[in-house]
Structure formats: C-alpha cells, structure tokens
Amino acid sequence: MFITLTSEDLTKVHFETSPLWETVTSLRALQAGTPLHRPWIAEARQRITASDDPLAREHLRVLTTLVQPQGFIADSLTPTPSHADTFAEALDAVAGVPAELWLRDLDCLEGRKPTGYVRATLDELRADVDAAVPRIIAALRWYWHTAVEPYWPKLRSVLLADIDSRLEELSRYGIQEVFKTLHPSVRPTPTGLEITRGCEATDLPAPGSGLILVPNAFVWPSTLVLNIAPFVPTITYAPRGVGRLWETTRETRESPVSRLLGRTRAQILAQLDVPMTTTQLACALDLAAGTVNAHLKVLAESGLAEALRAGREVFYQRGRVGEELLARA
C-alpha cells in the first residue's frame, strides 16, 4: 500500500488520540487473544459475561461481524478522528457516515466468503442499512462502557506520552525520522509512505488532505491504515511503552528505594510505569491529591519524575534517573 504525500500534506501531518479507534482495535485483540493484552482480555471477558444488558449477545454478534480477528475492518467504524474528540462525539461521526460507504464496507466483508452467523448478520445489515447503523452505534456504546472505558485513563496516558516523545523527535530530526520509527511495516519513500500490507481500495483520498498519526495500544503488533475517500489518510501504530501497560506495579514498601525516598514517594515513583495525572495517582494509591502533588513536585525537582502537559492536564512519568534508581533497587 502507498500513501502519496505532497508538500501540502506534509504541512498537515498531526497526531490524535481516539477512544473509538482504541475500542475498535480492542475487539480484534479480544478475539485474537493478543498475548500482550492478556490481563485486559481476562478482565474484559468477565465484564462482558457479567453485563446485565439484555442485548449484550446481540451487540457482540454485530461487532464481531464487522471486526474479525484478522483481515478487513469496516472503514465506516473508524471515520477520520477529530482533535481531542470524546467517544460520544466519535459515535456522532459514525452516525454521519453515508449509507453508500457502509454498503461498500459490507461488500468488502462479504467478499471474504464468510459463513455461519457472520454471513447471516451481514445479510441483516445489508437488508436495511438505515436501521443497521443505530444497531451498530448501540453495540459500540455498550462495548465501550463495558470493556474499554474503565481502562481509558490508563490507555490515554500512554498514548499522550508517545505523542510527546514523537513531537520531540520531530523537532530534533524532522518528519522523515518520525515516519521511520512508527512501525517496521511503514517505510518513507521520496513520494510518501509505503506500508507493507495488502489493500484493495481504489477510491483514494484527494491529495492535500494531510495525514493523521494515531497511537493505539490495541493495534499492537500490527498497524491499521485508513486510506480511502472521503476520509483523511490515517495510520495507527503501537505507542512506545505499550509493553508495560498491564504490568503490575513494582513492590517498594520494604525496598532500599523506600528507605531512601520514604514509602509514599517510592510508591508514587513505582506507580509511574505509565504516565499519570495527580488525580489518577491519588485514586490508585488512596492518597489525598494534595499529598500526591507535593511529593510529585519533589520527585520532579530531583529528576526522578518528569511533567508532561497535554492541554489543561499535567501527566507525570518517570525520568531517566528514576528508571535507573528502580532498576538497581
């Protein structure tokens, strides 16, 4: 697959986080049993089983028809992400996708020669697309609230930290270096990007619409590419630090680090396997936000932690000195 990038496109390259894209890719991880996400998969399956929504099985049937363990994912599920859009706003964008685009996606899915419930569900959706879209949106909303939203703050912190890292890389080395480090399957060319994957799309976006880069935890170890009109070309890639996303926080209560820094500061430092806000840390450690904030200031002043601003929010991540300290403890 090739994404042609003009000089105008290169001026419009930007990063976004997307709760909708994360939700859609998590469906694939859930079905495929992606090893990296096994802790989340176990909890998500429990939440889905325990759901009291009488339509839970129906929702899951619709979603697993549109998002299967491998191959094509309906493009209409992931329209162009907007800046800092909420999940509700993203669902509004899904609702606004024209019927002919849904039919195009259903045709692609039928081209894979499905059988069983997938085939039956595709036939149902095709029979009345206008009625199908509200069903799909209801299913996405149920699945988001059940399986993804409880983990979104943690996921989002990893995504924002990745964006901050790549923006620093961009300022130092330029956009070509950013492209080179996105994913092994993404390779810069003199006229754009080559992605090592098949694509049957012929209706490509118009030149000059730019390129959106979306860090996405659940897409690991692959990428997801949206490169079809009328959407803006979009590439998702696994963020840096995703391998530590579900790690259990290191025990520090009786460690040398605890004796050096004090138990509370050591616990805060150990909790920063992924970037977190003061409020998130306070909830995780059952401490007052003011107490956590005071300790974070000391950790940041000493170089053990670093502040990362995203709009009005401030996240904290372990600094290099903090990483080395815990590694030696």
mmCIF file of C-alpha atoms in Angstrom:
data_model
loop_
_atom_site.group_PDB
_atom_site.id
_atom_site.type_symbol
_atom_site.label_atom_id
_atom_site.label_comp_id
_atom_site.label_asym_id
_atom_site.label_seq_id
_atom_site.Cartn_x
_atom_site.Cartn_y
_atom_site.Cartn_z
ATOM 1 C CA MET A 1 0.000 0.000 0.000
ATOM 2 C CA PHE A 2 1.238 3.503 -0.838
ATOM 3 C CA ILE A 3 0.174 6.798 0.714
ATOM 4 C CA THR A 4 1.225 9.670 -1.525
ATOM 5 C CA LEU A 5 2.220 12.789 0.417
ATOM 6 C CA THR A 6 2.540 16.150 -1.298
ATOM 7 C CA SER A 7 4.340 19.110 0.246
ATOM 8 C CA GLU A 8 0.933 20.357 1.369
ATOM 9 C CA ASP A 9 0.170 17.001 3.010
ATOM 10 C CA LEU A 10 3.419 17.177 4.977
ATOM 11 C CA THR A 11 2.375 20.532 6.464
ATOM 12 C CA LYS A 12 -0.830 18.881 7.714
ATOM 13 C CA VAL A 13 0.651 15.816 9.434
ATOM 14 C CA HIS A 14 -0.573 15.687 13.022
ATOM 15 C CA PHE A 15 -1.198 13.303 15.916
ATOM 16 C CA GLU A 16 -4.506 12.396 17.538
ATOM 17 C CA THR A 17 -5.718 10.022 20.232
ATOM 18 C CA SER A 18 -9.010 8.260 19.567
ATOM 19 C CA PRO A 19 -11.134 6.339 22.084
ATOM 20 C CA LEU A 20 -13.201 4.996 19.165
ATOM 21 C CA TRP A 21 -10.199 3.603 17.279
ATOM 22 C CA GLU A 22 -8.932 2.073 20.528
ATOM 23 C CA THR A 23 -12.338 0.467 21.057
ATOM 24 C CA VAL A 24 -12.474 -0.984 17.547
ATOM 25 C CA THR A 25 -8.956 -2.427 17.662
ATOM 26 C CA SER A 26 -9.588 -3.877 21.128
ATOM 27 C CA LEU A 27 -12.322 -6.032 19.578
ATOM 28 C CA ARG A 28 -9.685 -7.646 17.393
ATOM 29 C CA ALA A 29 -7.309 -8.131 20.334
ATOM 30 C CA LEU A 30 -10.140 -9.675 22.364
ATOM 31 C CA GLN A 31 -10.936 -12.237 19.658
ATOM 32 C CA ALA A 32 -7.328 -12.947 18.693
ATOM 33 C CA GLY A 33 -6.173 -13.318 22.309
ATOM 34 C CA THR A 34 -3.213 -10.986 21.734
ATOM 35 C CA PRO A 35 -0.610 -12.111 24.320
ATOM 36 C CA LEU A 36 0.443 -8.585 25.298
ATOM 37 C CA HIS A 37 -3.125 -7.755 26.348
ATOM 38 C CA ARG A 38 -3.964 -10.967 28.208
ATOM 39 C CA PRO A 39 -4.532 -9.232 31.585
ATOM 40 C CA TRP A 40 -7.045 -6.871 29.972
ATOM 41 C CA ILE A 41 -8.630 -9.671 27.902
ATOM 42 C CA ALA A 42 -9.314 -11.716 31.045
ATOM 43 C CA GLU A 43 -10.979 -8.780 32.784
ATOM 44 C CA ALA A 44 -12.869 -7.655 29.673
ATOM 45 C CA ARG A 45 -14.353 -11.127 29.178
ATOM 46 C CA GLN A 46 -15.514 -11.147 32.786
ATOM 47 C CA ARG A 47 -17.138 -7.733 32.351
ATOM 48 C CA ILE A 48 -18.862 -8.809 29.140
ATOM 49 C CA THR A 49 -20.150 -12.021 30.723
ATOM 50 C CA ALA A 50 -21.436 -10.094 33.735
ATOM 51 C CA SER A 51 -23.211 -7.442 31.645
ATOM 52 C CA ASP A 52 -26.885 -7.116 32.511
ATOM 53 C CA ASP A 53 -27.751 -5.609 29.134
ATOM 54 C CA PRO A 54 -30.335 -7.977 27.573
ATOM 55 C CA LEU A 55 -28.878 -7.187 24.133
ATOM 56 C CA ALA A 56 -25.278 -7.966 25.105
ATOM 57 C CA ARG A 57 -25.032 -11.098 22.930
ATOM 58 C CA GLU A 58 -26.641 -9.280 20.017
ATOM 59 C CA HIS A 59 -24.212 -6.353 20.389
ATOM 60 C CA LEU A 60 -21.242 -8.708 20.383
ATOM 61 C CA ARG A 61 -22.568 -10.560 17.335
ATOM 62 C CA VAL A 62 -22.823 -7.330 15.333
ATOM 63 C CA LEU A 63 -19.399 -6.072 16.382
ATOM 64 C CA THR A 64 -17.550 -9.333 15.738
ATOM 65 C CA THR A 65 -19.102 -9.433 12.287
ATOM 66 C CA LEU A 66 -17.667 -6.015 11.434
ATOM 67 C CA VAL A 67 -14.358 -6.528 13.275
ATOM 68 C CA GLN A 68 -12.942 -10.024 12.861
ATOM 69 C CA PRO A 69 -9.708 -11.496 14.254
ATOM 70 C CA GLN A 70 -7.862 -10.675 11.045
ATOM 71 C CA GLY A 71 -8.353 -9.042 7.682
ATOM 72 C CA PHE A 72 -10.532 -6.113 6.693
ATOM 73 C CA ILE A 73 -12.215 -3.898 9.313
ATOM 74 C CA ALA A 74 -15.197 -1.810 8.206
ATOM 75 C CA ASP A 75 -13.760 1.674 7.495
ATOM 76 C CA SER A 76 -17.068 3.272 8.497
ATOM 77 C CA LEU A 77 -16.404 2.230 12.107
ATOM 78 C CA THR A 78 -13.340 4.490 12.224
ATOM 79 C CA PRO A 79 -14.059 7.755 10.403
ATOM 80 C CA THR A 80 -11.438 10.496 10.470
ATOM 81 C CA PRO A 81 -10.669 11.304 14.143
ATOM 82 C CA SER A 82 -11.074 14.903 15.252
ATOM 83 C CA HIS A 83 -8.917 16.799 17.708
ATOM 84 C CA ALA A 84 -9.492 15.537 21.252
ATOM 85 C CA ASP A 85 -12.908 14.121 20.368
ATOM 86 C CA THR A 86 -14.811 12.229 23.050
ATOM 87 C CA PHE A 87 -16.273 8.792 22.472
ATOM 88 C CA ALA A 88 -19.751 10.313 22.146
ATOM 89 C CA GLU A 89 -18.502 12.761 19.512
ATOM 90 C CA ALA A 90 -16.809 9.919 17.639
ATOM 91 C CA LEU A 91 -20.102 7.998 17.602
ATOM 92 C CA ASP A 92 -21.758 11.054 16.063
ATOM 93 C CA ALA A 93 -19.196 10.836 13.265
ATOM 94 C CA VAL A 94 -20.037 7.148 12.757
ATOM 95 C CA ALA A 95 -23.719 8.058 12.567
ATOM 96 C CA GLY A 96 -22.881 10.595 9.868
ATOM 97 C CA VAL A 97 -21.177 8.097 7.536
ATOM 98 C CA PRO A 98 -23.283 7.878 4.322
ATOM 99 C CA ALA A 99 -25.162 4.650 3.623
ATOM 100 C CA GLU A 100 -23.203 4.033 0.420
ATOM 101 C CA LEU A 101 -19.958 3.835 2.417
ATOM 102 C CA TRP A 102 -21.478 1.271 4.773
ATOM 103 C CA LEU A 103 -22.589 -0.750 1.756
ATOM 104 C CA ARG A 104 -19.063 -0.562 0.367
ATOM 105 C CA ASP A 105 -17.705 -1.965 3.643
ATOM 106 C CA LEU A 106 -20.309 -4.732 3.770
ATOM 107 C CA ASP A 107 -19.408 -5.685 0.202
ATOM 108 C CA CYS A 108 -15.748 -5.985 1.220
ATOM 109 C CA LEU A 109 -16.651 -8.185 4.191
ATOM 110 C CA GLU A 110 -18.884 -10.379 2.036
ATOM 111 C CA GLY A 111 -16.018 -10.732 -0.430
ATOM 112 C CA ARG A 112 -14.191 -12.768 2.202
ATOM 113 C CA LYS A 113 -16.791 -15.534 1.779
ATOM 114 C CA PRO A 114 -17.997 -15.619 5.409
ATOM 115 C CA THR A 115 -20.092 -18.428 6.846
ATOM 116 C CA GLY A 116 -22.307 -19.025 9.869
ATOM 117 C CA TYR A 117 -23.514 -16.126 11.974
ATOM 118 C CA VAL A 118 -21.175 -13.675 10.207
ATOM 119 C CA ARG A 119 -22.854 -14.303 6.885
ATOM 120 C CA ALA A 120 -26.328 -14.090 8.433
ATOM 121 C CA THR A 121 -25.512 -10.843 10.235
ATOM 122 C CA LEU A 122 -24.063 -9.251 7.101
ATOM 123 C CA ASP A 123 -27.272 -10.118 5.259
ATOM 124 C CA GLU A 124 -29.317 -8.480 8.031
ATOM 125 C CA LEU A 125 -27.234 -5.306 7.960
ATOM 126 C CA ARG A 126 -27.323 -5.040 4.178
ATOM 127 C CA ALA A 127 -31.094 -5.519 4.045
ATOM 128 C CA ASP A 128 -31.688 -2.183 5.808
ATOM 129 C CA VAL A 129 -28.574 -0.057 6.283
ATOM 130 C CA ASP A 130 -30.511 2.875 7.752
ATOM 131 C CA ALA A 131 -31.784 0.614 10.537
ATOM 132 C CA ALA A 132 -28.405 -1.128 10.889
ATOM 133 C CA VAL A 133 -26.406 1.986 11.768
ATOM 134 C CA PRO A 134 -28.263 2.672 15.066
ATOM 135 C CA ARG A 135 -27.755 -1.015 15.967
ATOM 136 C CA ILE A 136 -24.034 -0.688 15.335
ATOM 137 C CA ILE A 137 -23.785 2.526 17.342
ATOM 138 C CA ALA A 138 -25.684 0.977 20.275
ATOM 139 C CA ALA A 139 -23.330 -2.012 20.179
ATOM 140 C CA LEU A 140 -20.251 0.207 20.150
ATOM 141 C CA ARG A 141 -21.593 2.265 23.051
ATOM 142 C CA TRP A 142 -22.306 -0.864 25.130
ATOM 143 C CA TYR A 143 -18.894 -2.375 24.397
ATOM 144 C CA TRP A 144 -17.057 0.888 25.179
ATOM 145 C CA HIS A 145 -18.765 1.283 28.556
ATOM 146 C CA THR A 146 -18.289 -2.402 29.396
ATOM 147 C CA ALA A 147 -14.786 -3.260 28.223
ATOM 148 C CA VAL A 148 -12.762 -0.159 27.351
ATOM 149 C CA GLU A 149 -13.901 2.958 29.216
ATOM 150 C CA PRO A 150 -12.761 1.676 32.649
ATOM 151 C CA TYR A 151 -9.217 1.464 31.232
ATOM 152 C CA TRP A 152 -9.279 4.596 29.075
ATOM 153 C CA PRO A 153 -7.410 6.919 31.522
ATOM 154 C CA LYS A 154 -4.505 4.471 31.638
ATOM 155 C CA LEU A 155 -4.576 3.903 27.883
ATOM 156 C CA ARG A 156 -4.791 7.624 27.154
ATOM 157 C CA SER A 157 -1.802 8.423 29.351
ATOM 158 C CA VAL A 158 0.365 6.010 27.340
ATOM 159 C CA LEU A 159 -0.866 7.493 24.057
ATOM 160 C CA LEU A 160 -0.166 11.069 25.161
ATOM 161 C CA ALA A 161 3.312 10.146 26.367
ATOM 162 C CA ASP A 162 4.045 8.623 22.964
ATOM 163 C CA ILE A 163 2.862 11.755 21.167
ATOM 164 C CA ASP A 164 5.050 13.917 23.398
ATOM 165 C CA SER A 165 8.058 11.705 22.628
ATOM 166 C CA ARG A 166 7.463 11.823 18.873
ATOM 167 C CA LEU A 167 6.923 15.576 18.824
ATOM 168 C CA GLU A 168 10.305 15.966 20.496
ATOM 169 C CA GLU A 169 11.742 13.627 17.854
ATOM 170 C CA LEU A 170 10.081 15.734 15.160
ATOM 171 C CA SER A 171 11.615 18.946 16.490
ATOM 172 C CA ARG A 172 15.095 17.396 16.564
ATOM 173 C CA TYR A 173 15.235 15.206 13.475
ATOM 174 C CA GLY A 174 12.289 16.049 11.218
ATOM 175 C CA ILE A 175 9.216 14.228 9.965
ATOM 176 C CA GLN A 176 11.116 11.571 7.989
ATOM 177 C CA GLU A 177 12.686 10.252 11.187
ATOM 178 C CA VAL A 178 9.244 10.112 12.803
ATOM 179 C CA PHE A 179 7.958 8.053 9.875
ATOM 180 C CA LYS A 180 10.919 5.644 10.111
ATOM 181 C CA THR A 181 10.195 4.835 13.763
ATOM 182 C CA LEU A 182 6.421 4.346 13.562
ATOM 183 C CA HIS A 183 6.400 0.632 12.714
ATOM 184 C CA PRO A 184 8.615 -1.834 10.825
ATOM 185 C CA SER A 185 5.969 -2.072 8.095
ATOM 186 C CA VAL A 186 5.996 1.700 7.431
ATOM 187 C CA ARG A 187 8.751 2.955 5.143
ATOM 188 C CA PRO A 188 9.258 6.519 3.865
ATOM 189 C CA THR A 189 9.700 6.904 0.092
ATOM 190 C CA PRO A 190 10.540 10.001 -1.982
ATOM 191 C CA THR A 191 6.814 10.494 -2.676
ATOM 192 C CA GLY A 192 5.201 9.405 0.574
ATOM 193 C CA LEU A 193 4.898 6.215 2.614
ATOM 194 C CA GLU A 194 4.904 2.541 1.731
ATOM 195 C CA ILE A 195 3.065 0.226 4.124
ATOM 196 C CA THR A 196 3.752 -3.483 3.818
ATOM 197 C CA ARG A 197 0.206 -4.777 3.682
ATOM 198 C CA GLY A 198 -2.409 -5.537 1.062
ATOM 199 C CA CYS A 199 -5.125 -3.078 0.131
ATOM 200 C CA GLU A 200 -7.877 -3.354 -2.450
ATOM 201 C CA ALA A 201 -9.034 0.275 -2.226
ATOM 202 C CA THR A 202 -9.086 2.256 -5.452
ATOM 203 C CA ASP A 203 -11.024 5.323 -4.271
ATOM 204 C CA LEU A 204 -8.092 7.113 -2.635
ATOM 205 C CA PRO A 205 -8.280 10.409 -0.697
ATOM 206 C CA ALA A 206 -7.563 13.593 -2.630
ATOM 207 C CA PRO A 207 -4.002 14.993 -2.330
ATOM 208 C CA GLY A 208 -3.606 17.789 0.182
ATOM 209 C CA SER A 209 -5.837 16.386 2.909
ATOM 210 C CA GLY A 210 -2.861 15.632 5.169
ATOM 211 C CA LEU A 211 -2.037 12.620 7.325
ATOM 212 C CA ILE A 212 -3.162 11.693 10.827
ATOM 213 C CA LEU A 213 -0.967 9.531 13.070
ATOM 214 C CA VAL A 214 -2.867 7.758 15.860
ATOM 215 C CA PRO A 215 -1.010 5.888 18.610
ATOM 216 C CA ASN A 216 -3.117 2.865 19.515
ATOM 217 C CA ALA A 217 -2.380 0.300 22.207
ATOM 218 C CA PHE A 218 -4.645 -2.486 20.998
ATOM 219 C CA VAL A 219 -3.393 -2.419 17.399
ATOM 220 C CA TRP A 220 -0.108 -3.997 18.583
ATOM 221 C CA PRO A 221 1.777 -5.730 16.998
ATOM 222 C CA SER A 222 0.345 -4.526 13.690
ATOM 223 C CA THR A 223 -0.900 -1.250 12.217
ATOM 224 C CA LEU A 224 -4.288 -0.111 10.982
ATOM 225 C CA VAL A 225 -4.451 2.136 7.924
ATOM 226 C CA LEU A 226 -7.361 4.244 6.670
ATOM 227 C CA ASN A 227 -6.566 5.327 3.135
ATOM 228 C CA ILE A 228 -9.844 5.660 1.270
ATOM 229 C CA ALA A 229 -12.044 8.614 0.294
ATOM 230 C CA PRO A 230 -13.706 10.584 1.788
ATOM 231 C CA PHE A 231 -11.574 10.108 4.908
ATOM 232 C CA VAL A 232 -8.234 11.716 5.722
ATOM 233 C CA PRO A 233 -5.343 9.200 5.425
ATOM 234 C CA THR A 234 -4.711 7.800 8.892
ATOM 235 C CA ILE A 235 -2.124 5.380 10.290
ATOM 236 C CA THR A 236 -2.393 3.795 13.711
ATOM 237 C CA TYR A 237 0.694 2.356 15.362
ATOM 238 C CA ALA A 238 1.583 0.885 18.758
ATOM 239 C CA PRO A 239 2.838 3.563 21.179
ATOM 240 C CA ARG A 240 6.138 3.382 22.973
ATOM 241 C CA GLY A 241 5.666 1.913 26.444
ATOM 242 C CA VAL A 242 2.731 -0.308 25.450
ATOM 243 C CA GLY A 243 4.654 -3.359 26.667
ATOM 244 C CA ARG A 244 4.362 -2.090 30.242
ATOM 245 C CA LEU A 245 0.696 -1.137 30.009
ATOM 246 C CA TRP A 246 -0.681 -4.038 32.051
ATOM 247 C CA GLU A 247 2.355 -4.669 34.273
ATOM 248 C CA THR A 248 1.806 -4.975 38.000
ATOM 249 C CA THR A 249 3.341 -2.062 39.872
ATOM 250 C CA ARG A 250 6.656 -2.936 41.467
ATOM 251 C CA GLU A 251 6.642 -3.527 45.192
ATOM 252 C CA THR A 252 8.669 -0.879 47.045
ATOM 253 C CA ARG A 253 7.419 -0.852 50.635
ATOM 254 C CA GLU A 254 10.427 -2.673 52.108
ATOM 255 C CA SER A 255 12.930 -1.847 49.382
ATOM 256 C CA PRO A 256 16.094 0.303 49.545
ATOM 257 C CA VAL A 257 14.242 2.875 47.419
ATOM 258 C CA SER A 258 11.584 3.142 50.118
ATOM 259 C CA ARG A 259 14.219 3.694 52.787
ATOM 260 C CA LEU A 260 15.922 6.317 50.622
ATOM 261 C CA LEU A 261 12.885 8.302 49.447
ATOM 262 C CA GLY A 262 10.274 7.386 52.013
ATOM 263 C CA ARG A 263 7.475 4.866 51.459
ATOM 264 C CA THR A 264 4.971 7.250 49.817
ATOM 265 C CA ARG A 265 7.408 8.774 47.325
ATOM 266 C CA ALA A 266 8.721 5.316 46.457
ATOM 267 C CA GLN A 267 5.157 4.085 45.829
ATOM 268 C CA ILE A 268 4.442 7.083 43.593
ATOM 269 C CA LEU A 269 7.647 6.551 41.612
ATOM 270 C CA ALA A 270 6.880 2.841 41.154
ATOM 271 C CA GLN A 271 3.330 3.632 40.012
ATOM 272 C CA LEU A 272 4.632 5.661 37.075
ATOM 273 C CA ASP A 273 5.118 2.667 34.768
ATOM 274 C CA VAL A 274 2.802 4.706 32.548
ATOM 275 C CA PRO A 275 2.261 8.488 32.761
ATOM 276 C CA MET A 276 -0.446 9.507 35.230
ATOM 277 C CA THR A 277 -2.092 12.670 36.496
ATOM 278 C CA THR A 278 -2.126 13.690 40.146
ATOM 279 C CA THR A 279 -5.776 12.627 40.397
ATOM 280 C CA GLN A 280 -5.091 9.201 38.872
ATOM 281 C CA LEU A 281 -2.198 8.609 41.247
ATOM 282 C CA ALA A 282 -4.272 9.733 44.229
ATOM 283 C CA CYS A 283 -7.021 7.252 43.317
ATOM 284 C CA ALA A 284 -4.593 4.420 42.641
ATOM 285 C CA LEU A 285 -2.741 4.876 45.942
ATOM 286 C CA ASP A 286 -5.707 6.038 48.049
ATOM 287 C CA LEU A 287 -3.981 9.295 48.976
ATOM 288 C CA ALA A 288 -5.101 12.920 49.062
ATOM 289 C CA ALA A 289 -4.427 14.746 45.791
ATOM 290 C CA GLY A 290 -2.595 17.499 47.662
ATOM 291 C CA THR A 291 -0.251 14.960 49.244
ATOM 292 C CA VAL A 292 0.495 13.352 45.896
ATOM 293 C CA ASN A 293 1.060 16.728 44.259
ATOM 294 C CA ALA A 294 3.589 17.750 46.912
ATOM 295 C CA HIS A 295 5.552 14.533 46.502
ATOM 296 C CA LEU A 296 5.469 14.801 42.704
ATOM 297 C CA LYS A 297 6.996 18.272 42.850
ATOM 298 C CA VAL A 298 9.907 16.927 44.888
ATOM 299 C CA LEU A 299 10.359 13.959 42.543
ATOM 300 C CA ALA A 300 10.281 16.268 39.515
ATOM 301 C CA GLU A 301 12.744 18.733 41.041
ATOM 302 C CA SER A 302 15.178 15.879 41.717
ATOM 303 C CA GLY A 303 14.889 14.491 38.175
ATOM 304 C CA LEU A 304 13.228 11.275 39.303
ATOM 305 C CA ALA A 305 9.975 12.220 37.546
ATOM 306 C CA GLU A 306 9.085 14.490 34.637
ATOM 307 C CA ALA A 307 5.971 16.549 33.950
ATOM 308 C CA LEU A 308 4.170 16.159 30.632
ATOM 309 C CA ARG A 309 1.471 18.700 29.713
ATOM 310 C CA ALA A 310 -1.462 17.753 27.455
ATOM 311 C CA GLY A 311 -3.837 20.691 27.108
ATOM 312 C CA ARG A 312 -5.022 21.562 30.607
ATOM 313 C CA GLU A 313 -3.843 18.286 32.099
ATOM 314 C CA VAL A 314 -0.414 17.520 33.513
ATOM 315 C CA PHE A 315 0.856 13.937 33.474
ATOM 316 C CA TYR A 316 3.917 12.691 35.323
ATOM 317 C CA GLN A 317 6.257 9.996 34.079
ATOM 318 C CA ARG A 318 9.436 8.520 35.495
ATOM 319 C CA GLY A 319 12.570 10.304 34.417
ATOM 320 C CA ARG A 320 15.775 8.560 33.390
ATOM 321 C CA VAL A 321 17.192 8.897 36.915
ATOM 322 C CA GLY A 322 14.025 7.381 38.370
ATOM 323 C CA GLU A 323 14.199 4.433 35.969
ATOM 324 C CA GLU A 324 17.818 3.769 36.892
ATOM 325 C CA LEU A 325 17.065 4.006 40.594
ATOM 326 C CA LEU A 326 14.259 1.435 40.456
ATOM 327 C CA ALA A 327 16.285 -0.835 38.161
ATOM 328 C CA ARG A 328 19.079 -1.056 40.735
ATOM 329 C CA ALA A 329 16.799 -1.482 43.744
#
